[in-house]
Short mmCIF file of C-alpha atoms and ligand atoms in Angstrom, two decimals:
data_model
loop_
_atom_site.label_atom_id
_atom_site.label_comp_id
_atom_site.label_asym_id
_atom_site.label_seq_id
_atom_site.Cartn_x
_atom_site.Cartn_y
_atom_site.Cartn_z
CA MET A 1 90.38 119.48 -85.81
CA ALA A 2 90.52 116.85 -83.73
CA GLU A 3 87.04 117.58 -81.99
CA ASN A 4 84.40 116.44 -83.66
CA ARG A 5 85.81 113.18 -85.87
CA SER A 6 83.12 110.48 -86.06
CA SER A 7 84.20 107.05 -84.86
CA PHE A 8 83.77 104.28 -86.99
CA LYS A 9 80.74 102.08 -85.52
CA GLY A 10 81.92 98.38 -85.16
CA LYS A 11 84.88 96.44 -84.83
CA ILE A 12 84.41 95.08 -87.87
CA GLY A 13 84.05 98.78 -89.47
CA PHE A 14 87.67 100.23 -89.01
CA VAL A 15 88.82 96.95 -90.68
CA LEU A 16 86.48 97.09 -93.87
CA ALA A 17 86.89 100.59 -94.09
CA ALA A 18 90.83 99.87 -94.04
CA ALA A 19 90.67 96.98 -96.21
CA GLY A 20 88.26 98.61 -98.76
CA SER A 21 91.20 101.01 -99.34
CA ALA A 22 93.90 98.94 -99.13
CA VAL A 23 92.36 96.31 -101.60
CA GLY A 24 92.41 97.68 -105.38
CA LEU A 25 94.82 97.52 -108.38
CA GLY A 26 97.82 96.66 -106.06
CA ASN A 27 96.60 93.66 -105.50
CA ILE A 28 95.00 92.44 -108.54
CA TRP A 29 97.10 94.67 -110.79
CA ARG A 30 100.28 95.10 -109.42
CA PHE A 31 101.25 92.38 -107.63
CA PRO A 32 101.09 89.44 -110.34
CA TYR A 33 103.19 91.61 -112.51
CA LEU A 34 105.91 92.03 -110.32
CA ALA A 35 105.70 88.53 -108.92
CA ALA A 36 105.70 87.12 -112.66
CA LYS A 37 108.91 89.84 -113.40
CA TYR A 38 110.95 88.90 -110.32
CA GLY A 39 111.43 85.51 -109.66
CA GLY A 40 107.96 84.15 -108.51
CA GLY A 41 108.48 82.18 -105.53
CA ILE A 42 111.34 84.46 -104.34
CA PHE A 43 109.34 87.59 -105.10
CA LEU A 44 106.40 85.92 -102.91
CA LEU A 45 108.97 84.78 -99.91
CA VAL A 46 110.35 88.32 -99.62
CA TYR A 47 106.94 89.98 -99.77
CA ILE A 48 105.43 88.18 -97.04
CA ALA A 49 108.54 87.92 -94.68
CA LEU A 50 108.32 91.63 -95.47
CA ALA A 51 104.45 91.95 -94.70
CA VAL A 52 104.66 90.22 -91.36
CA THR A 53 107.57 92.04 -89.85
CA PHE A 54 107.96 95.49 -91.31
CA GLY A 55 104.39 95.77 -92.97
CA PHE A 56 102.79 95.02 -89.70
CA SER A 57 105.02 97.03 -87.54
CA LEU A 58 104.61 100.57 -89.51
CA MET A 59 101.10 99.62 -89.93
CA VAL A 60 100.81 99.62 -86.06
CA ALA A 61 102.72 102.54 -85.84
CA GLU A 62 100.63 104.84 -88.02
CA ILE A 63 97.25 103.52 -86.81
CA ALA A 64 98.44 104.67 -83.55
CA ILE A 65 99.81 107.70 -84.17
CA GLY A 66 96.56 108.21 -85.96
CA ARG A 67 94.81 107.60 -83.07
CA LYS A 68 97.01 108.90 -80.29
CA THR A 69 96.79 112.62 -81.81
CA GLY A 70 93.17 112.37 -83.45
CA LEU A 71 94.57 114.32 -86.37
CA SER A 72 95.35 114.12 -89.91
CA PRO A 73 98.96 113.61 -90.65
CA ILE A 74 100.14 116.84 -91.21
CA GLY A 75 98.40 118.22 -87.75
CA ALA A 76 99.33 114.16 -86.37
CA PHE A 77 103.37 114.76 -87.00
CA ARG A 78 103.12 118.42 -86.07
CA SER A 79 101.41 117.95 -83.06
CA LEU A 80 104.06 115.41 -81.83
CA ASP A 81 107.28 116.99 -82.69
CA ARG A 82 107.29 120.38 -85.03
CA ARG A 83 110.42 119.10 -86.62
CA PHE A 84 108.32 116.21 -88.38
CA THR A 85 105.80 118.02 -89.89
CA PHE A 86 107.56 117.39 -93.47
CA VAL A 87 106.80 113.73 -93.10
CA GLY A 88 102.97 114.41 -92.80
CA VAL A 89 103.80 116.65 -95.72
CA LEU A 90 105.34 114.78 -97.87
CA GLY A 91 102.90 111.70 -97.16
CA ALA A 92 99.95 114.15 -98.69
CA LEU A 93 101.99 114.40 -101.48
CA VAL A 94 102.27 110.68 -102.62
CA PRO A 95 98.72 110.12 -103.41
CA ALA A 96 98.77 113.14 -105.12
CA ILE A 97 101.17 111.45 -107.70
CA ILE A 98 99.46 107.70 -107.15
CA LEU A 99 95.81 108.99 -107.87
CA PRO A 100 96.60 110.48 -111.65
CA TYR A 101 98.39 106.71 -112.70
CA TYR A 102 96.02 104.77 -110.90
CA SER A 103 93.29 106.50 -113.13
CA VAL A 104 95.05 105.80 -116.18
CA ILE A 105 94.70 101.89 -115.45
CA GLY A 106 91.44 102.70 -113.97
CA GLY A 107 90.53 103.46 -117.20
CA TRP A 108 92.00 100.13 -118.86
CA VAL A 109 90.21 98.03 -116.36
CA MET A 110 86.57 100.27 -117.37
CA LYS A 111 87.27 99.31 -121.28
CA TYR A 112 87.70 95.67 -120.69
CA MET A 113 84.85 95.69 -118.40
CA LEU A 114 82.77 97.24 -121.03
CA GLY A 115 84.68 95.12 -123.90
CA PHE A 116 83.19 91.87 -121.97
CA VAL A 117 79.78 93.04 -120.93
CA THR A 118 79.26 94.36 -125.16
CA GLY A 119 80.49 90.93 -126.07
CA SER A 120 84.14 91.69 -127.56
CA ALA A 121 85.73 89.13 -125.08
CA HIS A 122 87.19 87.58 -128.33
CA GLU A 123 88.75 90.12 -130.12
CA MET A 124 90.90 91.10 -126.60
CA ALA A 125 91.65 87.52 -126.49
CA ASN A 126 93.91 88.23 -129.29
CA GLY A 127 97.82 88.44 -127.88
CA THR A 128 98.60 92.22 -129.55
CA TYR A 129 94.99 93.38 -128.64
CA PHE A 130 96.16 95.31 -125.38
CA ASN A 131 99.63 97.03 -126.74
CA SER A 132 97.63 98.35 -129.81
CA TYR A 133 95.04 99.09 -127.57
CA ILE A 134 97.23 101.52 -125.39
CA GLY A 135 99.11 102.87 -128.05
CA GLU A 136 96.14 104.70 -129.10
CA THR A 137 95.78 108.75 -128.38
CA GLY A 138 92.59 109.20 -127.89
CA GLU A 139 90.39 106.63 -126.59
CA PRO A 140 92.50 105.41 -123.19
CA LEU A 141 92.23 108.94 -122.76
CA VAL A 142 88.75 109.26 -122.83
CA TRP A 143 88.52 106.15 -120.20
CA PHE A 144 91.00 107.68 -117.97
CA LEU A 145 88.69 110.90 -117.61
CA THR A 146 85.65 108.84 -117.19
CA PHE A 147 87.48 106.93 -114.71
CA ILE A 148 88.82 109.92 -112.72
CA ALA A 149 84.93 112.00 -113.07
CA ILE A 150 83.12 108.94 -111.82
CA THR A 151 85.59 109.06 -108.69
CA ALA A 152 85.46 112.56 -108.92
CA VAL A 153 81.51 112.73 -108.76
CA VAL A 154 81.60 110.39 -105.53
CA VAL A 155 84.07 112.37 -103.57
CA LEU A 156 82.27 115.75 -104.56
CA PHE A 157 78.53 114.71 -103.87
CA GLY A 158 79.84 112.42 -100.58
CA VAL A 159 78.08 109.32 -101.60
CA GLN A 160 81.19 107.20 -100.38
CA LYS A 161 79.38 105.08 -98.18
CA GLY A 162 77.08 103.80 -100.71
CA ILE A 163 79.61 102.35 -103.02
CA GLU A 164 81.52 101.30 -100.22
CA LYS A 165 78.28 99.04 -99.62
CA VAL A 166 78.23 97.77 -102.74
CA SER A 167 82.07 97.09 -102.70
CA LYS A 168 81.89 95.11 -99.62
CA VAL A 169 79.08 92.70 -100.86
CA MET A 170 81.15 92.71 -104.08
CA MET A 171 84.07 91.88 -102.29
CA PRO A 172 84.19 88.12 -101.47
CA VAL A 173 82.53 87.38 -105.05
CA LEU A 174 86.04 88.65 -106.00
CA VAL A 175 87.67 86.04 -103.98
CA LEU A 176 85.55 83.35 -105.38
CA LEU A 177 85.78 84.61 -108.84
CA THR A 178 89.52 84.80 -108.37
CA VAL A 179 89.61 80.98 -106.89
CA PHE A 180 87.68 79.78 -109.44
CA ILE A 181 90.06 81.05 -112.27
CA SER A 182 92.84 79.98 -110.42
CA ILE A 183 91.73 76.25 -110.16
CA TYR A 184 90.19 76.51 -113.64
CA THR A 185 93.21 77.61 -115.25
CA ILE A 186 95.69 74.74 -113.06
CA CYS A 187 93.60 71.92 -113.69
CA THR A 188 93.11 72.76 -117.59
CA MET A 189 96.10 74.41 -118.56
CA ASP A 190 99.66 72.60 -119.76
CA GLY A 191 102.13 73.76 -118.14
CA ALA A 192 100.09 75.47 -115.77
CA VAL A 193 101.14 72.78 -112.60
CA GLU A 194 105.04 74.17 -113.46
CA GLY A 195 103.54 77.86 -113.41
CA VAL A 196 102.30 77.39 -109.59
CA TRP A 197 105.65 75.90 -108.85
CA TYR A 198 107.53 79.17 -110.75
CA TYR A 199 105.00 81.12 -108.52
CA ILE A 200 105.48 79.95 -105.54
CA LYS A 201 108.53 77.83 -104.60
CA PRO A 202 111.17 80.27 -104.25
CA ASP A 203 114.47 79.97 -106.24
CA PHE A 204 116.97 81.72 -104.23
CA SER A 205 119.32 82.26 -107.66
CA LYS A 206 116.71 84.62 -109.20
CA PHE A 207 117.49 87.09 -105.52
CA SER A 208 119.12 90.08 -105.44
CA ILE A 209 118.63 93.47 -104.23
CA MET A 210 115.50 94.73 -106.41
CA THR A 211 113.93 91.75 -105.42
CA VAL A 212 113.63 93.39 -101.96
CA VAL A 213 112.84 97.24 -103.35
CA ALA A 214 109.77 95.98 -105.74
CA ALA A 215 108.62 94.03 -102.47
CA MET A 216 109.04 96.82 -100.09
CA GLY A 217 107.48 99.32 -102.56
CA GLN A 218 104.94 96.94 -103.38
CA LEU A 219 104.23 96.32 -99.76
CA PHE A 220 103.64 100.07 -99.28
CA TYR A 221 101.36 100.58 -102.59
CA SER A 222 99.49 97.40 -101.40
CA MET A 223 98.87 98.13 -97.70
CA SER A 224 98.08 102.04 -98.10
CA LEU A 225 101.11 102.61 -95.83
CA ALA A 226 103.60 105.44 -96.18
CA MET A 227 101.28 108.14 -96.98
CA GLY A 228 99.48 109.14 -93.86
CA ILE A 229 96.23 107.15 -95.05
CA MET A 230 96.58 104.92 -92.00
CA ILE A 231 97.31 108.05 -89.57
CA THR A 232 93.77 109.39 -90.88
CA PHE A 233 92.12 106.46 -90.71
CA GLY A 234 93.81 105.22 -86.90
CA SER A 235 92.36 109.16 -85.63
CA TYR A 236 88.94 107.91 -86.64
CA MET A 237 89.40 104.47 -84.79
CA LYS A 238 87.82 103.88 -81.01
CA LYS A 239 90.50 103.28 -78.35
CA GLU A 240 88.92 100.08 -77.10
CA ILE A 241 89.65 98.26 -80.34
CA SER A 242 92.61 96.52 -81.24
CA ILE A 243 94.73 97.94 -83.12
CA GLU A 244 97.28 94.97 -83.36
CA LYS A 245 94.27 92.94 -84.36
CA SER A 246 93.35 94.90 -86.46
CA THR A 247 96.51 95.24 -88.51
CA ARG A 248 96.98 91.39 -88.64
CA GLN A 249 93.45 91.36 -90.02
CA ILE A 250 93.83 93.51 -92.78
CA GLU A 251 97.19 92.39 -93.35
CA LEU A 252 96.01 88.83 -93.74
CA PHE A 253 93.06 90.09 -96.13
CA ASP A 254 95.30 92.10 -98.13
CA THR A 255 98.12 89.55 -99.15
CA GLY A 256 95.53 86.63 -99.26
CA ILE A 257 93.84 88.73 -102.41
CA ALA A 258 97.63 89.67 -103.75
CA PHE A 259 98.26 86.04 -103.39
CA LEU A 260 94.83 84.63 -105.25
CA ALA A 261 95.81 86.89 -107.85
CA GLY A 262 98.95 85.99 -108.27
CA LEU A 263 97.65 82.52 -108.38
CA MET A 264 95.39 83.25 -111.24
CA ILE A 265 98.14 84.72 -113.57
CA VAL A 266 101.31 83.94 -113.38
CA PRO A 267 100.81 80.12 -113.70
CA ALA A 268 98.96 81.00 -116.70
CA VAL A 269 101.46 83.16 -118.15
CA TYR A 270 103.97 80.61 -117.64
CA ALA A 271 101.86 77.94 -119.43
CA PHE A 272 101.20 80.27 -122.17
CA SER A 273 104.86 81.37 -122.50
CA GLY A 274 106.42 78.14 -121.88
CA GLY A 275 108.28 79.93 -118.81
CA ASP A 276 109.58 82.78 -121.34
CA GLU A 277 111.21 85.28 -119.33
CA ALA A 278 110.35 88.14 -121.53
CA ALA A 279 106.50 87.37 -120.97
CA LEU A 280 106.93 87.16 -117.56
CA GLY A 281 108.37 90.25 -117.37
CA GLN A 282 106.55 92.29 -119.59
CA GLY A 283 105.07 94.70 -116.60
CA PRO A 284 102.01 96.49 -116.15
CA GLY A 285 100.22 95.12 -119.17
CA LEU A 286 100.68 91.59 -117.94
CA MET A 287 96.95 91.31 -116.59
CA PHE A 288 95.46 92.37 -119.41
CA VAL A 289 96.87 90.21 -121.90
CA THR A 290 96.67 87.26 -120.19
CA LEU A 291 93.43 87.14 -118.43
CA PRO A 292 91.40 87.40 -121.57
CA LYS A 293 93.48 84.84 -123.28
CA ILE A 294 92.16 82.40 -119.99
CA PHE A 295 88.35 83.78 -120.25
CA GLU A 296 88.32 82.93 -123.79
CA VAL A 297 89.34 79.30 -123.64
CA MET A 298 86.49 78.94 -120.64
CA PRO A 299 82.98 77.62 -121.04
CA GLY A 300 81.19 80.81 -120.18
CA GLY A 301 84.39 83.03 -120.12
CA ALA A 302 82.61 86.07 -122.18
CA VAL A 303 80.32 86.01 -118.22
CA ILE A 304 83.07 85.21 -116.24
CA GLY A 305 85.08 87.74 -117.67
CA ALA A 306 82.44 90.69 -117.49
CA ALA A 307 81.90 89.75 -113.88
CA PHE A 308 85.69 89.83 -112.92
CA PHE A 309 86.18 93.09 -114.13
CA ILE A 310 83.49 94.63 -113.14
CA MET A 311 84.52 93.60 -109.31
CA VAL A 312 88.01 94.95 -110.32
CA PHE A 313 86.62 98.39 -111.36
CA LEU A 314 84.84 98.32 -107.89
CA ALA A 315 87.72 97.37 -105.91
CA ALA A 316 89.89 100.14 -107.88
CA LEU A 317 86.97 102.43 -107.76
CA THR A 318 87.06 102.75 -104.05
CA SER A 319 90.91 103.16 -103.61
CA ALA A 320 90.82 105.79 -106.00
CA ILE A 321 87.79 107.38 -104.24
CA SER A 322 90.54 107.18 -100.53
CA LEU A 323 93.45 107.82 -102.47
CA MET A 324 91.38 111.14 -103.99
CA GLU A 325 89.76 111.86 -100.52
CA THR A 326 93.01 112.60 -98.72
CA VAL A 327 94.40 115.06 -101.22
CA VAL A 328 90.71 116.82 -101.22
CA SER A 329 91.22 117.00 -97.18
CA VAL A 330 94.99 118.07 -97.45
CA LEU A 331 93.91 121.07 -99.33
CA GLN A 332 90.64 121.64 -98.06
CA ASP A 333 92.68 121.72 -94.38
CA LYS A 334 95.93 123.40 -95.26
CA PHE A 335 94.79 125.92 -97.49
CA LYS A 336 91.27 126.49 -96.06
CA LEU A 337 89.46 125.67 -99.69
CA ASP A 338 86.36 124.55 -100.00
CA ARG A 339 85.38 120.90 -100.85
CA LYS A 340 84.63 122.10 -104.44
CA LEU A 341 87.89 124.05 -105.45
CA SER A 342 89.46 121.24 -103.93
CA CYS A 343 87.64 118.48 -105.86
CA LEU A 344 88.92 120.71 -108.58
CA CYS A 345 92.77 121.25 -107.74
CA VAL A 346 92.87 117.50 -107.39
CA LEU A 347 91.24 116.98 -111.26
CA GLY A 348 93.69 119.34 -112.63
CA ILE A 349 96.94 117.33 -110.86
CA CYS A 350 95.25 114.80 -112.24
CA LEU A 351 95.15 115.42 -115.62
CA LEU A 352 99.06 117.18 -115.33
CA LEU A 353 100.38 114.15 -114.44
CA GLY A 354 97.81 111.54 -115.79
CA VAL A 355 97.10 112.71 -119.78
CA PRO A 356 101.28 112.30 -119.83
CA SER A 357 101.15 108.72 -118.17
CA SER A 358 98.13 107.84 -120.59
CA PHE A 359 100.05 109.25 -123.64
CA GLY A 360 103.62 107.48 -122.83
CA TYR A 361 102.36 104.52 -124.37
CA SER A 362 101.55 106.22 -127.75
CA VAL A 363 102.88 109.84 -129.02
CA TRP A 364 104.64 110.22 -126.44
CA SER A 365 106.31 106.80 -126.21
CA GLU A 366 109.66 108.30 -126.67
CA VAL A 367 109.99 110.51 -123.40
CA LYS A 368 111.52 108.53 -121.00
CA ILE A 369 112.47 109.90 -117.60
CA LEU A 370 115.43 107.77 -116.29
CA GLY A 371 114.61 105.03 -118.98
CA MET A 372 111.48 104.86 -117.77
CA GLN A 373 108.04 105.00 -119.28
CA LEU A 374 106.32 107.99 -117.46
CA LEU A 375 103.38 105.96 -115.99
CA ASP A 376 106.18 103.60 -114.71
CA PHE A 377 108.49 106.89 -113.44
CA PHE A 378 106.06 107.70 -111.47
CA ASP A 379 105.00 104.72 -110.20
CA PHE A 380 108.87 104.40 -109.29
CA ALA A 381 109.07 107.81 -107.97
CA SER A 382 105.99 106.97 -105.14
CA ASN A 383 106.82 103.68 -104.54
CA SER A 384 110.67 103.11 -104.68
CA VAL A 385 111.73 106.98 -103.85
CA LEU A 386 109.32 108.66 -101.55
CA MET A 387 107.59 105.94 -100.08
CA PRO A 388 110.47 104.44 -98.59
CA ILE A 389 111.53 108.24 -97.17
CA ILE A 390 108.79 108.85 -95.27
CA ALA A 391 108.80 104.96 -93.89
CA LEU A 392 112.30 105.65 -92.98
CA ALA A 393 111.29 108.91 -91.30
CA THR A 394 108.50 107.69 -89.84
CA SER A 395 110.55 104.62 -88.20
CA ILE A 396 113.41 107.03 -86.91
CA PHE A 397 110.54 109.42 -85.90
CA VAL A 398 109.08 106.77 -83.65
CA GLY A 399 112.27 104.67 -82.68
CA TYR A 400 114.16 107.61 -81.61
CA VAL A 401 111.99 110.68 -80.96
CA LEU A 402 108.49 109.34 -79.95
CA LYS A 403 110.00 106.10 -78.88
CA PRO A 404 108.13 103.38 -79.42
CA LYS A 405 106.74 102.91 -75.34
CA ALA A 406 104.22 106.07 -76.38
CA LEU A 407 102.82 104.03 -78.94
CA ILE A 408 102.72 100.56 -77.48
CA GLU A 409 101.26 102.06 -74.65
CA GLU A 410 98.45 103.43 -77.26
CA VAL A 411 97.64 100.02 -78.72
CA GLU A 412 97.52 98.72 -75.16
CA LEU A 413 94.64 100.93 -74.57
CA GLY A 414 92.72 98.41 -76.77
CA CYS A 415 94.36 95.50 -75.52
CA GLU A 416 97.31 93.29 -74.63
CA PHE A 417 100.16 94.12 -77.53
CA LYS A 418 101.26 90.48 -77.59
CA TRP A 419 104.02 91.47 -80.59
CA LYS A 420 105.54 94.58 -79.11
CA ARG A 421 108.86 93.21 -78.57
CA LEU A 422 108.96 92.77 -82.48
CA PHE A 423 107.60 96.31 -83.14
CA SER A 424 110.05 98.02 -80.92
CA VAL A 425 112.78 95.56 -82.69
CA VAL A 426 111.53 96.23 -86.35
CA ILE A 427 110.99 100.18 -85.52
CA ARG A 428 114.00 101.28 -83.90
CA TYR A 429 116.60 98.59 -85.61
CA VAL A 430 115.81 96.67 -88.87
CA ALA A 431 112.95 99.31 -90.85
CA PRO A 432 115.37 102.16 -91.03
CA VAL A 433 118.95 100.17 -92.16
CA CYS A 434 116.44 97.99 -94.55
CA ILE A 435 114.51 100.77 -95.58
CA LEU A 436 118.10 103.20 -96.40
CA VAL A 437 119.68 100.07 -98.42
CA ILE A 438 116.38 99.95 -100.06
CA LEU A 439 116.33 103.68 -100.60
CA VAL A 440 120.03 104.07 -101.96
CA SER A 441 119.76 100.97 -104.35
CA SER A 442 116.64 102.27 -106.01
CA VAL A 443 118.28 105.09 -107.11
CA LEU A 444 121.60 103.80 -107.54
CA GLY A 445 119.52 101.35 -109.95
CA ALA A 446 117.99 104.00 -111.79
CA PHE A 447 120.82 106.05 -112.51
CA GLY A 448 122.02 102.95 -114.11
CA VAL A 449 124.71 102.14 -111.74
CA ILE A 450 123.20 99.01 -110.54
CA LYS A 451 121.02 96.53 -112.88
CA ILE A 452 117.26 96.67 -112.35
N1 LIG B 501 96.28 100.07 -101.57
C1 LIG B 501 95.68 100.52 -102.84
C2 LIG B 501 95.44 99.28 -104.04
O1 LIG B 501 96.45 98.38 -103.43
C3 LIG B 501 96.34 101.58 -103.39
C4 LIG B 501 96.07 102.53 -102.57
C5 LIG B 501 97.10 103.35 -101.99
C6 LIG B 501 94.86 103.06 -102.91
C7 LIG B 501 96.79 104.15 -100.96
C8 LIG B 501 94.22 104.40 -101.05
C9 LIG B 501 95.82 104.96 -100.88
O2 LIG B 501 95.33 99.28 -105.08
#
């Protein structure tokens, strides 16, 4: 399998490809709603602290495993130690769980994109619009199907490169728009400055173990960790490229965009609601409720809103493509299916899990698993349960079986590994202990033993 892996051309090629996968709805939709819900500044602080230590080490480990073996996740773990093949297998499951509900949200984004483009911005700014929209059965389903169909067409016809090129050009525009919208909100809206404080100033009284659980789940999700994707990327990376630097760049980029998205959304919700906890804690719908309200009062808001949702759509699409591509290639490798059939299977999985996620807001709103709506449940199962298990197994594997030294050597093939001590300590001691605590808390939380 390893023989004819093509490599990323330039230095920047690797970083851009990995960033294209990393930057998506996780940054723009998921991060702000979690930050608002889990106390603003304290969530931000915990997230950044985790990103520079834990996220960094795990990403270096995954990329190095990929580059060392030149294989995709299942093969990579198998070739290093057969007993750990299961980590690769579990890793392949995660994108299969995420992709369906990711596409449901992708569908919401498409609906808003079209709404803004066709001039229904005003309607969408109504506070009740979003909930009544997702409360419908048919339309969200159609948008979900459209989003997943576009993703499948891209993957099937292998036109990723084209889409990625477009999205690379669009990414800086997305950043500029986000900065502009944040500045506009902060300067013009009453109460937004207090909202900024809420977002950046840690309030330690709001800290709980669930802050860490949520921040860690978000870290995995946003940086595309603990699902084998970075192993796959690493397997295409040339030996002379610095894994450490690339990781820092991806991390900075990914966290930067998440931070900006939060800055655009959290202070605005704060301002609209006067800091009301229910409004801040409303969850997945936050972006769709708050942004249209900002665009409504902003001069030229309808055009800016349209541009914004187009960019978000592109960011979501590139991430969905990399999610689907991963599942398709696992099916191809493992079950020797051809590409078309693999794609069909993935579509089947998407329907199976995506339709209930979408209906969970309408006809099946009564159906709850562990007290969670279906979409929230899939999100929880992948981010708060499966991914921590994979990260735990990876750190035990690297820390005690393979030994950090083996990966440090791999990293040093490129250049000196400056943070290798931090890497070893985090992988051997900090990560296993933290993740175990997280895992236990999230499971206890889900079963209602402790409060989420
Ligand atoms: N990291 C992406 C995001 O933030 C989601 C994703 C996860 C994409 C895993 C690909 C693989 O939206």
